[in-house]
Amino acid sequence: MDLLPVVIFLQSILAATWRMATPILYAAVGEIFSERAGVLNIGLEGVMLIGAFAGYSVAYESGNLILGLLAAIASGILSGLIFSFFTITVKANQIVVGAAYNMIGMGITGVLYRVFYAESGRALSLKTFAPIEIPFLSQIPFLGEVLFKHNIMVYATLLLVPLATFVLYKTAFGLSIRSVGEHPKAADTVGINVNRTRYFAVIIATTLAAIGGAFLVLAYADQFVEGIVTGRGFIALAVVVFGGWSPWGAMGASLLFGIFYALQLRLQAMGNIMIPYQFLQALPYVVTVLVLIGLTKRRVQAPKALGVPYK
Amino acid sequence: MEDIIIRMVNIVKSFPGVQANRGVNLEVRRGEIHCLLGENGAGKTVLMSILYGLYKPDAGEIYYNGEKVEIRNPKDAINRRIGMVHQHFMLVPTITVAENIILGQYPSWKVLNDMPAVYEKIEKLSKDFDLDVDPSALVQDLSVGEQQRVEILKALYHGADLLILDEPTAVLTPQESEHLLGFLRQLADRGLTIVFITHKLEEVMQVSDRVTILRDGKAIATLNTKDTNPRELARLMVGRDVLMDLKKKEGQPGNVVFSVRNLRVTDERGLLAVKGVSLEVREREIVGIAGVSGNGQSELALALAGLIDCEFDEITLNSTPITKKDFARLNHMGMAHIPEDRQKMGLILPFSVSENFIAETYRDEPFSKRGFLQFRTINDYSKSLVEKFSIRCGDVEEEIANLSGGNQQKVVVARELDRRPKFLLVNQPTRGIDIGATEFVRQQILAERDAGAAILLISTDLEEIFALSDRILVMFEGKIMGEVPPDYSLIEQVGLMMAGKSAVHA
Ligand SMILES: Nc1ncnc2c1ncn2[C@@H]1O[C@H](COP(=O)(O)OP(=O)(O)O)[C@@H](O)[C@H]1O
Ligand SMILES: [Mg+2]
């Protein structure tokens, strides 16, 4: 039997895996900060959408991808402030605020997109971050294609995960975050400002989620479409749980999702498969959940104070 | 240096519906062990929380080393070398001892790269003070006693020279308590000042130099410990003479109300915890079950209350045989249950006082009509119970979690007794509550007996067993070792039976 088509098929899937995992990984790593501090933000989807739109419109109008990325970051900070204000200062229910934020994100970006872009008759695509081929390494057969021909935002996750781990486990700030989500009163009695710590954690979360959203327009697809995030914000929430609230765990879980996402895209593209495409689209979501349920033997406990406002 | 380390003047603090501190004055001398004595709810914790910066007083002044200070938050307190070991430990269970100790001590951007030095310092302190604390252990893996040592070490690490301990012995075994008191004496000898909150008279007498008695949010008196005695302290604390010995009339047992034959219960580990217990309880009789905790008493109580599965040959209530199917309706068949753990079983903590009062009867008339709760009736009823049982709470809508332990227990007792049960099962009715409430609860139980109830009393407190019971059964390793009359001269014999020796008749 000829092995070559199989290898090529595998190569194409694995090459796409990391890229597919990237937006989810940004959002999930951010959400880990927020949840570790005790704030559950189910509004990630909305935050990502707004980040995607901000990134797209600024990059498109200015022709500068970096400016687009900065705009996404600014939108993330703003989202974080809004979410924190309602959940931490006003102490509104986190689920309700998160759900509302998803709807707002959907609505606002939808309207703005239609008004300014969809019917403008302009050419809407922009030039995305180009893949960077790592000298020599990218020439390795198979591995070169899979690992060493990605764009900067994909490579950046290699920095993001260890950095997040370092901040969470090796800095005073990280220690405060972990304490505040577990036993806020204890943190309070040693002089930690619980609510301020939570504000920072939420802003980190929404900023990373917005970057994840911007990835979709600046480094993946080359334009915005309504609802472009397609549930990745929710998958990120699941990835946080399956990853046991740790950045490396989240990386594993999002790569797993990435593999199946890439697989279903390939299968759809092949076109001669007799499976309705809706089933294929559901595949990565279903399989990720099933595999992770199977893999997660010892259930890691959620932070004790998750979802509970302080005082 | 000033001889007085802390002076609190006219401290006032109110919460909605409660005045916790109403003009408290307190002076603590450098290097002394100063007890803060008072019943639950007297305002001890609130007063010390103010000193530690957790609450802001409505009025009043604090002088520290003679200088007027404002302590706005715990950080201020720590910076002034005030440390506090809270009644409910303030440790994060999922991080290590060392991380708990340095928590909040560094600016946020600090990289924690000096952990070896922190470990060393902790180990040195631990050795110095003989505390036996391992800096690398996760707090959640430590016993309660160990966690308390971590709390003390945390305060010492932060450089405390005034150490506040809020009811530290409440969570300890008698041996651990003894050890702690000795340790506090050592600390004081090294020059630390200690404020020790308690409601136990013996501890005051044993460990303190001076004692301030708090009652109803006011400081009643400050005394030199060697010039006072437990009786005087009890009177000051409760505000009247305390009947240390209850007046108990001779019991007049009538017909058998409740009986069980050959009860067998397995515990959650699948071991046989109750190994064939038979007993009966008559009208106007209190049968006490004595025993060291963990000899099957909890399982016995839970099984009789129908809360866990069990096997038995026969159970009768008012001469009616009971089947397992009846277990869910026992409280409609004239039985009441005062459980061992009021917070986990007796009460619904996030609910109000009045909701807890009607927790078992809310579906019945007059509290509910055609599916609607009758709030006015419920309110009036709750108010009458609060009055009758002198329960101290803001009002009947207050969350029960805010009440002190003694008042919470009174709510359970009030609810159960007000149903006029024929058979009353009581487990550890006065554990962890102050003497005023203890006396009250015991009197209520006796009154219930005199009104005709059959009462099964389970308690690990021998004093309580002897004070209340008409007959005493001793339980050991799931079996009844024998029966003894409540004659104080037999207390030693009961002690032997509790340790597994069969009854020896002289
Ligand atoms: N955070 C709070 N909110 C409302 N009431 C409180 C609060 N803390 C204490 N209280 C009330 O203040 C009174 C004194 O409480 P506390 O100081 O805890 O008593 P204790 O002497 O037993 O330590 C009690 O009636 C208690 O219910
Ligand atoms: Mg207290």
Short mmCIF file of C-alpha atoms in Angstrom, two decimals, chain B residues 337-348 356 359 411-412 415-416:
data_model
loop_
_atom_site.label_atom_id
_atom_site.label_comp_id
_atom_site.label_asym_id
_atom_site.label_seq_id
_atom_site.Cartn_x
_atom_site.Cartn_y
_atom_site.Cartn_z
CA HIS B 337 -34.53 15.16 66.97
CA ILE B 338 -31.91 17.62 68.14
CA PRO B 339 -28.94 16.62 66.03
CA GLU B 340 -25.31 16.60 66.95
CA ASP B 341 -24.19 19.21 64.45
CA ARG B 342 -26.53 22.16 64.39
CA GLN B 343 -24.76 23.82 61.47
CA LYS B 344 -24.76 20.80 59.18
CA MET B 345 -27.99 19.10 60.18
CA GLY B 346 -30.08 21.20 62.50
CA LEU B 347 -30.23 24.43 60.57
CA ILE B 348 -30.21 25.83 57.08
CA ASN B 356 -35.59 27.71 60.24
CA ALA B 359 -38.37 24.14 58.34
CA VAL B 411 -33.37 27.88 67.67
CA VAL B 412 -33.05 24.14 67.06
CA ARG B 415 -38.27 24.29 67.05
CA GLU B 416 -38.07 20.69 68.21
#
